[in-house]
Structures are given as structure tokens and as C-alpha cells.
CSV table of C-alpha atoms in Angstrom, one decimal:
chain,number,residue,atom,x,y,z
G,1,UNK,CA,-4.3,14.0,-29.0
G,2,UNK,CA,-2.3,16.3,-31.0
G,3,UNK,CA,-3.6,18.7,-33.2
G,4,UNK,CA,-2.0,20.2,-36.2
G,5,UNK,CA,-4.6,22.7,-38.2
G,6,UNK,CA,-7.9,21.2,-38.0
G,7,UNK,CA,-6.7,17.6,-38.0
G,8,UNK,CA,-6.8,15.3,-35.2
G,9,UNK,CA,-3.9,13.0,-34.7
G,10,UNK,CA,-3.8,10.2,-32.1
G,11,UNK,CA,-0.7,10.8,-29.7
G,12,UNK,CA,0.3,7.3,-29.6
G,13,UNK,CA,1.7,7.1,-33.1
G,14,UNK,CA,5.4,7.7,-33.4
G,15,UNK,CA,5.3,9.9,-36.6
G,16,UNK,CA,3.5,12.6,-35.0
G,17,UNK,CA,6.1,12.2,-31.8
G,18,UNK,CA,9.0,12.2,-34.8
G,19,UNK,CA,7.4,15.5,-36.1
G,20,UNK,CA,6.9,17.2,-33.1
G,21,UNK,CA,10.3,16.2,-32.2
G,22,UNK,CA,12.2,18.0,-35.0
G,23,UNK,CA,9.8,20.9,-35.2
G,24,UNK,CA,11.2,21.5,-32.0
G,25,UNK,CA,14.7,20.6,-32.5
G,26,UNK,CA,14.4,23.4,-35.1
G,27,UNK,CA,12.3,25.8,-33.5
G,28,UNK,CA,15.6,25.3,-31.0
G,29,UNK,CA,18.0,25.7,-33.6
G,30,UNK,CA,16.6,29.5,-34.4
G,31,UNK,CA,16.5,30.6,-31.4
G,32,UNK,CA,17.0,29.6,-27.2
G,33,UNK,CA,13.7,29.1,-26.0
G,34,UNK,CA,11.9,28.2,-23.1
G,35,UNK,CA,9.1,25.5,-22.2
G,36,UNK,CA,6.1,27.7,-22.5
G,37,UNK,CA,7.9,29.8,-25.3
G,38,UNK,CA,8.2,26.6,-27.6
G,39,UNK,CA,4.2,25.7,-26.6
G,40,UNK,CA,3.4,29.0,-28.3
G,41,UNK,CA,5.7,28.6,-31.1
G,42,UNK,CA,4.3,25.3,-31.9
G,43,UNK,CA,0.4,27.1,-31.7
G,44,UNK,CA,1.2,29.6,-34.1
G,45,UNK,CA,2.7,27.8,-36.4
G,46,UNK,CA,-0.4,25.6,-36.0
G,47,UNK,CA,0.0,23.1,-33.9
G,48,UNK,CA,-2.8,22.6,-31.6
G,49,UNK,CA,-0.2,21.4,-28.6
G,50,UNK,CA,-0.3,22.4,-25.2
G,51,UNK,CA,2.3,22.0,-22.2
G,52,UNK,CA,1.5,18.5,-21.6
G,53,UNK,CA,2.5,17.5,-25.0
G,54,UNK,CA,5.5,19.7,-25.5
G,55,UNK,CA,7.2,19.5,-21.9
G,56,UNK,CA,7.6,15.6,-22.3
G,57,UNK,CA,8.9,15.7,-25.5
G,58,UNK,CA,11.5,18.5,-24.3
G,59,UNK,CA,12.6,16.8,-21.3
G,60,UNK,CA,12.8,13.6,-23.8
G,61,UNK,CA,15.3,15.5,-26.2
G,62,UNK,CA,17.3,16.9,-23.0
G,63,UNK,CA,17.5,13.0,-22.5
G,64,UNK,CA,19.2,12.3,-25.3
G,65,UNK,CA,21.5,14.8,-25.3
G,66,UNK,CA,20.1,16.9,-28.1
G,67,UNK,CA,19.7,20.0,-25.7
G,68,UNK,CA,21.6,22.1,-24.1
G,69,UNK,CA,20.2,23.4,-20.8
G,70,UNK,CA,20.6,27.2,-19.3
G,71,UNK,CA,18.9,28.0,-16.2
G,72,UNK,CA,17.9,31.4,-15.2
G,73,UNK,CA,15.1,32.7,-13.1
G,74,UNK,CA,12.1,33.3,-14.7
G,75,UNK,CA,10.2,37.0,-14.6
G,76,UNK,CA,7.7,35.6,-11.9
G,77,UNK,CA,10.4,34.1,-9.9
G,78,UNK,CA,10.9,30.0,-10.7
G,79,UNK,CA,13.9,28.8,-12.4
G,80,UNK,CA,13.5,28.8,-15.6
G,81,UNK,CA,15.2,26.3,-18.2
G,82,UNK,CA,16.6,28.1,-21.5
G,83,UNK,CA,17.2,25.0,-24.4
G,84,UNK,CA,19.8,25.3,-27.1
G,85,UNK,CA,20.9,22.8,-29.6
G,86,UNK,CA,23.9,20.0,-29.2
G,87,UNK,CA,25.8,18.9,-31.7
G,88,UNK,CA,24.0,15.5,-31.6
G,89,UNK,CA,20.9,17.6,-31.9
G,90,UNK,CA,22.1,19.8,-34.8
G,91,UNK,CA,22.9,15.9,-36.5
G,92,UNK,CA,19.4,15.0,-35.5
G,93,UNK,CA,17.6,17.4,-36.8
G,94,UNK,CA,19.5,17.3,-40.0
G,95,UNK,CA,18.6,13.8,-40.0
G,96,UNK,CA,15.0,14.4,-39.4
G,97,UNK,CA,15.3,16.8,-42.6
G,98,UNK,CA,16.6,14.0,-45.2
G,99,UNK,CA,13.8,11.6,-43.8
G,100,UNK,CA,11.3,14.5,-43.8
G,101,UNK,CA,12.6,15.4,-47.7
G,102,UNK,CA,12.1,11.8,-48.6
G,103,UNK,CA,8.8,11.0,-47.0
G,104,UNK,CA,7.6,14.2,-47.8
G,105,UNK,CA,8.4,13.2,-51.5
G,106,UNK,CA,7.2,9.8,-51.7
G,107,UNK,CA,4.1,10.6,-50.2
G,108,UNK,CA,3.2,13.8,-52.7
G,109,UNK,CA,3.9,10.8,-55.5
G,110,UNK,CA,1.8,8.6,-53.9
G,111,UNK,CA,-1.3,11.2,-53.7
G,112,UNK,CA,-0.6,12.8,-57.1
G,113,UNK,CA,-0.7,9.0,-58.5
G,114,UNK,CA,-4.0,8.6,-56.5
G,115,UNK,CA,-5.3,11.9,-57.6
G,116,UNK,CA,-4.2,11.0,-61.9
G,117,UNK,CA,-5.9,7.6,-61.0
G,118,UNK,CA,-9.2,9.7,-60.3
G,119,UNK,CA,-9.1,12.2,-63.2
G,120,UNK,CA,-8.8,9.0,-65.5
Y,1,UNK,CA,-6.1,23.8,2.6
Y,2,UNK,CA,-6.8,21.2,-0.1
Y,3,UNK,CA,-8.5,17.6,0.4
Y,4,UNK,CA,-5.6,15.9,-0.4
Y,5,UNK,CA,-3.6,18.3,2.6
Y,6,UNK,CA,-6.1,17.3,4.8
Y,7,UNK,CA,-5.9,13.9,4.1
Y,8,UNK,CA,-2.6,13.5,4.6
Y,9,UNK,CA,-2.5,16.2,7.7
Y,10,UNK,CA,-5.5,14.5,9.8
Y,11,UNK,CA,-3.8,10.5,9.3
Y,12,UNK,CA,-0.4,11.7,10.4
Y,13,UNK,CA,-2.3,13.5,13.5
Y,14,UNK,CA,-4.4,10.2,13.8
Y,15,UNK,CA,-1.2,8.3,13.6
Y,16,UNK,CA,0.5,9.6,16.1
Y,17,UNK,CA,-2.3,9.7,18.7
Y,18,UNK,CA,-2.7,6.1,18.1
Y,19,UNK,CA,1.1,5.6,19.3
Y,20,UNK,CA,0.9,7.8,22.1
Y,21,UNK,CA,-2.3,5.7,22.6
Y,22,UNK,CA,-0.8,2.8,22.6
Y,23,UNK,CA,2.1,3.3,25.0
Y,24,UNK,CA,0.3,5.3,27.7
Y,25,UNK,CA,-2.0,2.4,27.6
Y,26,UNK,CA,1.4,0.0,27.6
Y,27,UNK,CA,2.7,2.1,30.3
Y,28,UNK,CA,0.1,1.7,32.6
Y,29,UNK,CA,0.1,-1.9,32.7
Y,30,UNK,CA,3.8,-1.7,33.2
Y,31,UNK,CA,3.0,0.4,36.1
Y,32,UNK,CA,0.7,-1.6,37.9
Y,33,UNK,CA,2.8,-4.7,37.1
Y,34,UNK,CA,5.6,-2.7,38.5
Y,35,UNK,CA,7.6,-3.4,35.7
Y,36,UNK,CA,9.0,-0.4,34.6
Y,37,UNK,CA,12.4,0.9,34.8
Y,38,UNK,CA,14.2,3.8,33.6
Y,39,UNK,CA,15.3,2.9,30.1
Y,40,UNK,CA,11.6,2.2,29.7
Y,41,UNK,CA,10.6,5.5,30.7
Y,42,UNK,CA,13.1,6.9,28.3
Y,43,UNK,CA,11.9,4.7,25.4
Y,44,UNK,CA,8.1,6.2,26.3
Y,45,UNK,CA,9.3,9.4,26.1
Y,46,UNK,CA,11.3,8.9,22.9
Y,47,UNK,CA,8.1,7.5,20.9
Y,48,UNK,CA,6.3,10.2,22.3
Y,49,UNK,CA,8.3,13.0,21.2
Y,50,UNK,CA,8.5,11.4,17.6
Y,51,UNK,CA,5.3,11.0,17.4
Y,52,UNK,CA,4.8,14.5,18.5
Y,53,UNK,CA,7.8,15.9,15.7
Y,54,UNK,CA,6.1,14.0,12.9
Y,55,UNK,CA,3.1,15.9,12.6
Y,56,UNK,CA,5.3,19.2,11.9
Y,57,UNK,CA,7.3,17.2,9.8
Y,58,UNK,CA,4.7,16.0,7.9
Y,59,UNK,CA,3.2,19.8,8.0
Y,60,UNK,CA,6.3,21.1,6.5
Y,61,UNK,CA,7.7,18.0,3.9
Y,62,UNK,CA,4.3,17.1,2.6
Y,63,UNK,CA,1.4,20.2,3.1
Y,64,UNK,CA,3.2,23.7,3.4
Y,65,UNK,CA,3.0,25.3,-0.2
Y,66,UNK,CA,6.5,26.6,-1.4
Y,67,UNK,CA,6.8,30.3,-2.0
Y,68,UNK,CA,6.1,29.4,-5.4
Y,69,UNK,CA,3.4,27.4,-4.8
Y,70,UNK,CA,1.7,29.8,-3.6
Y,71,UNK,CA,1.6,31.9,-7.1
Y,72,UNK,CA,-0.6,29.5,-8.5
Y,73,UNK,CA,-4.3,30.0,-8.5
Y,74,UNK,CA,-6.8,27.0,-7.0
Y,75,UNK,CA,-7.7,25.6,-10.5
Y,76,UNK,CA,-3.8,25.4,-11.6
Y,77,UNK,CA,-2.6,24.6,-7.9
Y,78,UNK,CA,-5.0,21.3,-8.2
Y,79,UNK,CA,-3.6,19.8,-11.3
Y,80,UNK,CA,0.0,20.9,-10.3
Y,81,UNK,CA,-0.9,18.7,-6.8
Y,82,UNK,CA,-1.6,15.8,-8.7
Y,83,UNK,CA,1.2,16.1,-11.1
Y,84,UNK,CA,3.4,16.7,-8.8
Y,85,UNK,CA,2.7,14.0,-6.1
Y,86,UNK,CA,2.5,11.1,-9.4
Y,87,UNK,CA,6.5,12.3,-9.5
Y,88,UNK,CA,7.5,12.9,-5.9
Y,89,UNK,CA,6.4,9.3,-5.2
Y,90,UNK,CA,8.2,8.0,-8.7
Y,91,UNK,CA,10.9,6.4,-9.1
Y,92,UNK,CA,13.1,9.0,-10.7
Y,93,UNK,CA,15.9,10.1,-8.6
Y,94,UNK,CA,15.5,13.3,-6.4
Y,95,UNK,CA,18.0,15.6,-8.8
Y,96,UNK,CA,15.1,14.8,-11.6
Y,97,UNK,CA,12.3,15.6,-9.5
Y,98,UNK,CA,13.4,18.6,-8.2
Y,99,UNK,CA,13.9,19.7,-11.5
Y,100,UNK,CA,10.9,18.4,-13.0
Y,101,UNK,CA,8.6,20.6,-10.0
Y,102,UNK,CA,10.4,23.6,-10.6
Y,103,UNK,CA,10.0,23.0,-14.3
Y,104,UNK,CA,6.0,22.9,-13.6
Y,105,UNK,CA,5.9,25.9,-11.3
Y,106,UNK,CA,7.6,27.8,-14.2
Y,107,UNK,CA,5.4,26.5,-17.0
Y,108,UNK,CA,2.2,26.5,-15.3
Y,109,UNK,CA,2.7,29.9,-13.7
Y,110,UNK,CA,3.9,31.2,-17.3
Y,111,UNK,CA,0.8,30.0,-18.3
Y,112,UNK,CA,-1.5,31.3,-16.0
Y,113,UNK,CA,-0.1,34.5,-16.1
Y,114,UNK,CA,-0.8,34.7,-19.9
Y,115,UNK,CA,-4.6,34.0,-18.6
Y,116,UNK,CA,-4.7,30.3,-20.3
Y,117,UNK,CA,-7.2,27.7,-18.5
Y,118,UNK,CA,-5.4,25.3,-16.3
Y,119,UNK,CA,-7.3,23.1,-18.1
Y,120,UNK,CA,-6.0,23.9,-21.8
Y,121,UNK,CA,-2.6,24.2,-20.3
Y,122,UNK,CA,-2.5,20.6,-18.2
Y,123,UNK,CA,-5.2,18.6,-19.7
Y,124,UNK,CA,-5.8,15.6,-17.9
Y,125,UNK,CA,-3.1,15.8,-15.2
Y,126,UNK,CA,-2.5,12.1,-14.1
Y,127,UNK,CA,-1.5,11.6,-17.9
Y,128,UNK,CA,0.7,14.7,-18.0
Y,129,UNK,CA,2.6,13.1,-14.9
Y,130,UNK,CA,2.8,10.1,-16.8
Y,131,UNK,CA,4.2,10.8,-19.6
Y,132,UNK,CA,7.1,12.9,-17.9
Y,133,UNK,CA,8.1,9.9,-16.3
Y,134,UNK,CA,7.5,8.2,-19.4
Y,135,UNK,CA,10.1,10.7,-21.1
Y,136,UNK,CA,13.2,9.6,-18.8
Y,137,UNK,CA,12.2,5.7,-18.8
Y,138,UNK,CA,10.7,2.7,-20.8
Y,139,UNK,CA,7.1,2.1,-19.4
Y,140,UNK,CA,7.7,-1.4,-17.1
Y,141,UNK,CA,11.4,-0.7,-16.1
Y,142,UNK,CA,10.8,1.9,-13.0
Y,143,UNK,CA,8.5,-0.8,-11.0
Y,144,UNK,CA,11.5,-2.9,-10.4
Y,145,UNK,CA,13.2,-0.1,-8.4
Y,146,UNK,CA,10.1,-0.6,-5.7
Y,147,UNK,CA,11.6,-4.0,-4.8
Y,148,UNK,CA,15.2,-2.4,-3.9
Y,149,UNK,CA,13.2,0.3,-2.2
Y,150,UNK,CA,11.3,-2.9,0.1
Y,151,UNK,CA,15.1,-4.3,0.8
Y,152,UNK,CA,16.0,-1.1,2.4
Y,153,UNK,CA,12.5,-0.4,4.4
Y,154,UNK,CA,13.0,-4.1,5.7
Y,155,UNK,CA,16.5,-3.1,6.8
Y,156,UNK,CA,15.5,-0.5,8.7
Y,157,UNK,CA,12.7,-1.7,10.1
Y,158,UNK,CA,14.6,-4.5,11.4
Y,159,UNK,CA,17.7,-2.7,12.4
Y,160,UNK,CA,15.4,0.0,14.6
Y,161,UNK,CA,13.1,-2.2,15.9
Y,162,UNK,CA,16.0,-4.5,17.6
Y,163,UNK,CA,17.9,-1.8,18.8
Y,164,UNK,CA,14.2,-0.6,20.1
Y,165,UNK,CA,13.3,-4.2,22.0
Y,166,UNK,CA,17.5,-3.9,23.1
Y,167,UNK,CA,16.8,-0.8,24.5
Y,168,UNK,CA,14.3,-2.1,27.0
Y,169,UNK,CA,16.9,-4.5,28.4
Y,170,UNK,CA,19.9,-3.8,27.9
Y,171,UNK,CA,21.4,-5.8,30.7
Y,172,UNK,CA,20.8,-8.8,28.1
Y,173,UNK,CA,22.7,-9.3,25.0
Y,174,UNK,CA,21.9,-7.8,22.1
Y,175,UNK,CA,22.0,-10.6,19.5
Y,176,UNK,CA,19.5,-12.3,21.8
Y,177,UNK,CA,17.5,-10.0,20.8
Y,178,UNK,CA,14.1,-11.5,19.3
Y,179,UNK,CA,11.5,-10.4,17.5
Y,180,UNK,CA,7.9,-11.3,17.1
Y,181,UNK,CA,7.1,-13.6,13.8
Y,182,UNK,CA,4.0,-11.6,13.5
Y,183,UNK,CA,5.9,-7.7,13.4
Y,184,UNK,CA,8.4,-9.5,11.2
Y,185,UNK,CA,5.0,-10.4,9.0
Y,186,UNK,CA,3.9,-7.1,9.1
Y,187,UNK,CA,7.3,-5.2,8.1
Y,188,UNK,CA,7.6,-7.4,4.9
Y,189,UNK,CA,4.0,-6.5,4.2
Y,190,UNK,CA,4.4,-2.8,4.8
Y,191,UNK,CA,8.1,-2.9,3.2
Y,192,UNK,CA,7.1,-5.1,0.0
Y,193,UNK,CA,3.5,-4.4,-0.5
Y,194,UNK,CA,2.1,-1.6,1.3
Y,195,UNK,CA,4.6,1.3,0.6
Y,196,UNK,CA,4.5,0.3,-3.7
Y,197,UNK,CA,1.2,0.4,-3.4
Y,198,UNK,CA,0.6,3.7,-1.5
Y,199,UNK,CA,2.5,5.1,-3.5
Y,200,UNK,CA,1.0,4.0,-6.7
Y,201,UNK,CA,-2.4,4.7,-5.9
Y,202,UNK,CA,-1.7,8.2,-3.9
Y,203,UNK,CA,0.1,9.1,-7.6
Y,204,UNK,CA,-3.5,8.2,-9.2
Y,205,UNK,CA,-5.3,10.9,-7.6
Y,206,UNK,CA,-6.7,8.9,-4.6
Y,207,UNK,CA,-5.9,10.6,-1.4
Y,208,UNK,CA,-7.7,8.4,0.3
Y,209,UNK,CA,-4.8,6.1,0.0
Y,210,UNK,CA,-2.7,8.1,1.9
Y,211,UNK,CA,-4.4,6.9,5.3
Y,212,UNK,CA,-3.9,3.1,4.0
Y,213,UNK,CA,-0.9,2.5,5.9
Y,214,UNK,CA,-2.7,3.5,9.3
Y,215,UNK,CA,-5.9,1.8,8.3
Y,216,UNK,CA,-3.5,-1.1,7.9
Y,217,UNK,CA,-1.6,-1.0,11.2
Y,218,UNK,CA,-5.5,-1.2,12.5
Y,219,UNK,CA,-6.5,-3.9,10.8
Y,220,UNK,CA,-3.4,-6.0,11.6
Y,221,UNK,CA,-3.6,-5.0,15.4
Y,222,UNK,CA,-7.3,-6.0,14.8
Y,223,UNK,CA,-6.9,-9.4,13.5
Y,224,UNK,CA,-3.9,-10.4,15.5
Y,225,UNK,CA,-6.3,-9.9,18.3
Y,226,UNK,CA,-9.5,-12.3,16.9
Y,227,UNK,CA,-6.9,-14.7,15.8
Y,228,UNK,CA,-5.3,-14.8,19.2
Y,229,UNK,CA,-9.1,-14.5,21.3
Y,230,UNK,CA,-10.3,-17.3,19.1
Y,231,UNK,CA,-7.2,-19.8,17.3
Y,232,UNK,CA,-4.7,-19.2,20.5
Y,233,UNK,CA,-4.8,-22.6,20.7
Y,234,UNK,CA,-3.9,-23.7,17.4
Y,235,UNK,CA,0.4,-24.2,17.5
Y,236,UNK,CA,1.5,-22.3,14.6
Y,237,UNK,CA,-1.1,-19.2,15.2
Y,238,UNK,CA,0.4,-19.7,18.6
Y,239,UNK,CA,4.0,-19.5,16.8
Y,240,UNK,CA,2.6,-16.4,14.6
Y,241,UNK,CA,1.6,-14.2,17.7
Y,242,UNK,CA,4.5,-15.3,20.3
Y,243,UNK,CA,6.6,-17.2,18.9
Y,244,UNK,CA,10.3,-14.5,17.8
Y,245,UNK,CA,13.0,-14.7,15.9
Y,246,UNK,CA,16.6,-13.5,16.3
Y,247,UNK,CA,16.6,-11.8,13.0
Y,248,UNK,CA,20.5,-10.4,14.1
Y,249,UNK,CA,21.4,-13.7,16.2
Y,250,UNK,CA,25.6,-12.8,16.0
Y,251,UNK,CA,28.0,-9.7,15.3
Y,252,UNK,CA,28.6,-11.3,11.8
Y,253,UNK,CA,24.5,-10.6,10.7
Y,254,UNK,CA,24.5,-7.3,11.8
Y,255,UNK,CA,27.8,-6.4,9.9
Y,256,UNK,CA,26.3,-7.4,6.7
Y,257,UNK,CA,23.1,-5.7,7.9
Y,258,UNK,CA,25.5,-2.4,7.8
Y,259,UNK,CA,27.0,-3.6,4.9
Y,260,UNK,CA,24.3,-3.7,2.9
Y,261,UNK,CA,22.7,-0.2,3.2
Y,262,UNK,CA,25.4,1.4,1.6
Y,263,UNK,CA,25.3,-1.8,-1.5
Y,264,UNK,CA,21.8,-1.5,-1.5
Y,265,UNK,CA,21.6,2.7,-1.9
Y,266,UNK,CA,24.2,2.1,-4.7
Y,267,UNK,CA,23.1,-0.7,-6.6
Y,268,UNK,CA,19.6,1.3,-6.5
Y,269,UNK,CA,21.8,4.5,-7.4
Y,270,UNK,CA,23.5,2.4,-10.6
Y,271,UNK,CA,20.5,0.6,-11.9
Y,272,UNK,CA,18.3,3.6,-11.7
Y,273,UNK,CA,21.1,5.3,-14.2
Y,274,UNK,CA,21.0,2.4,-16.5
Y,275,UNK,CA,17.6,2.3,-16.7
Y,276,UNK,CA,16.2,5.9,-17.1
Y,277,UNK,CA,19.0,6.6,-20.0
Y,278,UNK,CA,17.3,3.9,-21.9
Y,279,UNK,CA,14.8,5.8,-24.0
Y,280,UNK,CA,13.5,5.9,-27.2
């Protein structure tokens, strides 16, 4: 289950994965950032995620090429893997933006339409 | 130590007492047959001694904690275990898992350090594990692999076990060489069934299943046994307990037995790259 602010979203469905995926992609794009780093990121922007949502979804981007990977050792001694953007990940997030702007758009319609229908 | 170290510590101990077992017990009727020679003796003392090596082997491969390992607390240790046994016995190539157990060690020990709950952190671990897979392949495609796997176990088993039997006489040829229906039987089981399954249900969480293959072996010994004390006279359960084959019967079958080790470790090699870059 994901969380994002007090609702509860079922993990199976592929928008939240699609949201969670460029949220990251983003979160990327600011800044290199590490497993745990983006986990926190995501929690304080809030996203109720923990590492067993957000390390899948990482190694699934790495997958496709959208990140770039930097290993250095960690503080406490592991190797550590830093993530940075692609070029195909810079396209995909820019993609995930028009889709987002669109949806985002269509849906506000659709509730403001529901909400006029109520007022009347 | 952990349950699941103990587990797997106490069958490979059990294991190899029950080989040493069995060939002191072997040798002894040898001896009082006199029918024992010197490539005998140094066949005995082979098995021995790799019985012997395999339970620091197993000590070292499957139970000693890494120094890193050993930075993580009991709770977060516990779910790492079970995470990290569901990938080791995966599918994914060894480059991934390597990468994927030092990518735990880092996150986990991140997160422990920053005093977060393994639980809060992991969740439900046998899921985590899953969905990591999950992130370099389609669900259904991995399984497929185990079958390539089961050609390359039966290769071995057969290759070994013949040069093995050879061993004992080598003043005969070696593509004479035969081999009992009933250990052929029991390789494909092990090969095909057994070691997929192992694997599957030591990834689950069940360390009881990592004594299956020795609880196997017992049974198999057990019931080749009743079937031959009570059905011996019955043809083909004759055939099944006596009766051999000449699995390598010419220099031609054990050139393509060769052969295909190297076309079987790459055609697992290529089909594992086509099917962990297909993902969504």
C-alpha cells in the first residue's frame, strides 16, 4: 500500500507506480540522491513510502536506463549507489510532466463539473 | 546463530555423516568380501574428505555473516535473511545479486542507524524480495530458467557419477560404464524437481526446506529398499533397482556431453539477458 497524505492507495494500480515513478525521476533531476535519501524525500514531501516501495521502483528506472549509477562507500561502510538522471530519463520525466499537466487538467474539470452539478 | 543457520548448518553436518555412513558401512562389506583394491580405498577416502570440506563450505558460503552483516541488529538482520535468501536462490544473474545485497546492507543499515523499525523500513519482507525481482523481470518469465538450470545439474550428475563408477575399475572401459536406472531416476528428480522446488520454498521463508533434499535421499534409499524386500520379483522393479544404463555408451556422447556445458551456460547466459530487460 502506498500512502500519499492520509490517503491510502492500493499498490497494484499503475498510476500510483506512474506517480511515484516521476516524483522520483524528478526528485533525481534536482539533485544525486541515494536509496534511503529518496525514501525520506518522498516522506516529507508526503508520501507515506518506505524502502520496500521506493528501492523497486529505483532499481526499475536503473532498468530502463533512466539512471545513471555512482558508487561510493557509504559513511557506515557498504557501497553505496548515487542515482543521476539519463537523457532518456530527463525525456521521461518531461513526458510524465505533459501527461501529468493534462490529467491533472481534465480531472480538475471533471470535479469542478461535479462540484457546479451539486451547487445547482 | 539464527534458525534458518542452524537449519542449514545441522543438514549439511547430517549429510555428510550419512555419506561417511554409508561408505564405511560399504567398505566393510568390501572388506570381508575381500573385494577391495586400491582405487577403492582412494575413492573412500575422496568421499570422505568432501564430505568432511562441505561442512566448512557450507559454514562459510551459506551461514558466516559478512563484515557488514554483522552491523545489523537481530530485528533488521531477520528480514534482511529472508530478503536476501528469496534473491540468492533467484534467477537473476550473480552481477545483479551481488548488487542487489549490497544495496540492502546499505539501505537497511541507513535506516537503522536513523533509528527506524525494521519493520517500517522492510514491511513484509518475502514481498519486498519479490518485488525486486519483479523490478528486473515480467512475473512468469524467470521460472523457465529453472529448467536450463535441471539440464546442467543432470549433466553433471551424470558426467561425475560415471567417471565415479569408472574410477572403481578402471581396468574396464569407460564407455561401458553403466549406471543404475534407479540413480538415473533419482538425479532427474533432484535435477528437475527437487532443486526448483528447494529453492522456491527456502525463498518463502521455510527453512525447513532446506533439509528436503537429505530428507529426500532417505526416503528414496528407503523405498528402493521395501520395493526391492517386497516386489524384487516383479521384472521391471527388478529393471528399476539393477537393471543400468550406459548413459555415455561411445567417445561421440561424451563429446557432446562437453559440448553442451559451455551451450548450455550460454544459452542460459543469453536468454536470461533477453528476458530480465523486458520490463514495464
Amino acid at each position: 500500500m502506498y500512502h500519499i497524505g492520509d490517503e491510502v492507495m492500493n499498490n497494484d494500480t499503475q498510476i500510483v507506480k506512474g506517480i511515484l515513478e516521476g516524483c522520483i525521476l524528478k526528485i533525481v533531476e534536482n539533485e544525486e540522491i541515494y536509496g534511503y535519501k529518496a525514501v525520506e524525500k518522498l516522506n516529507i514531501l508526503g508520501f507515506e513510502v518506505n524502502e520496500a516501495t521506493v528501492y523497486p521502483i529505483l532499481t526499475r528506472l536503473q532498468n530502463k536506463e533512466y539512471l545513471n549509477i555512482d558508487k561510493r562507500p557509504s559513511p557506515y561502510g557498504p557501497m553505496r549507489k548515487y542515482y543521476s538522471l539519463t537523457e532518456a530519463g530527463k525525456k521521461s520525466l518531461q513526458e510524465f510532466r505533459d501527461t501529468w499537466d493534462r490529467i491533472k487538467n481534465i480531472v480538475n474539470k471533471v470535479m469542478k463539473g461535479d462540484e457546479n452539478d451539486k451547487k445547482k | 546463530m539464527t534458525k534458518r543457520n542452524k537449519i542449514v548448518l545441522g543438514s549439511s553436518i547430517f549429510l555428510a555423516l550419512c555419506v561417511i555412513a554409508t561408505v564405511i558401512i560399504n567398505l566393510k562389506y568390501n572388506i570381508q568380501n575381500s573385494a577391495i583394491d586400491t582405487n577403492s580405498l582412494i575413492l573412500i577416502g575422496i568421499i570422505i574428505l568432501l564430505s568432511i570440506i562441505s561442512i566448512p563450505v557450507v559454514y562459510f558460503s551459506k551461514v558466516r555473516k559478512s563484515k557488514f552483516e554483522r552491523m545489523l541488529n537481530n530485528e533488521y538482520f531477520q528480514k534482511y535473511e529472508i530478503i536476501r535468501d528469496a534473491v540468492m536462490n533467484s534467477q537473476l544473474s550473480g552481477i545483479n545479486k551481488k548488487e542487489i545485497k549490497e544495496d540492502m546492507l546499505d539501505i537497511l543499515i541507513s535506516a537503522q542507524k536513523s533509528g527506524k523499525p525494521a519493520e517500517d523500513t522492510v514491511g513484509n519482507p518475502e514481498t519486498f524480495a519479490r518485488e525486486i525481482i519483479l523490478s528486473y523481470a515480467r512475473p512468469g518469465r524467470l521460472p523457465f530458467l529453472s529448467i536450463i538450470d535441471g539440464i546442467m545439474y543432470f549433466i553433471f550428475f551424470i558426467l561425475g557419477v560415471s567417471i565415479f563408477i569408472w574410477f572403481e575399475q578402471t581396468d574396464a572401459s569407460f564407455f561401458k560404464t553403466g549406471i543404475d536406472i534407479s540413480m538415473i531416476t533419482f538425479f532427474f528428480i533432484i535435477s528437475f524437481i527437487l532443486i526448483p522446488v528447494t529453492k522456491k520454498l527456502t525463498s518463502t521463508h521455510n527453512y525447513w526446506m532446506f533439509i528436503l533434499p537429505v530428507a529426500f535421499g532417505i526416503v528414496f534409499v528407503l523405498f528402493a529398499e521395501i520395493i526391492r524386500r517386497f516386489f524384487y520379483s516383479n521384472e521391471i522393479i527388478r529393471q528399476f533397482l539393477d537393471g543400468t544404463v550406459r548413459m555415455i555408451p561411445n567417445i561421440f556422447i561424451l563429446i557432446l556431453y562437453i559440448v553442451s556445458i559451455p551451450i548450455v551456460l550460454f544459452s542460459k547466459s543469453y536468454l536470461r539477458r533477453r528476458l530480465l530487460k523486458t520490463i514495464d
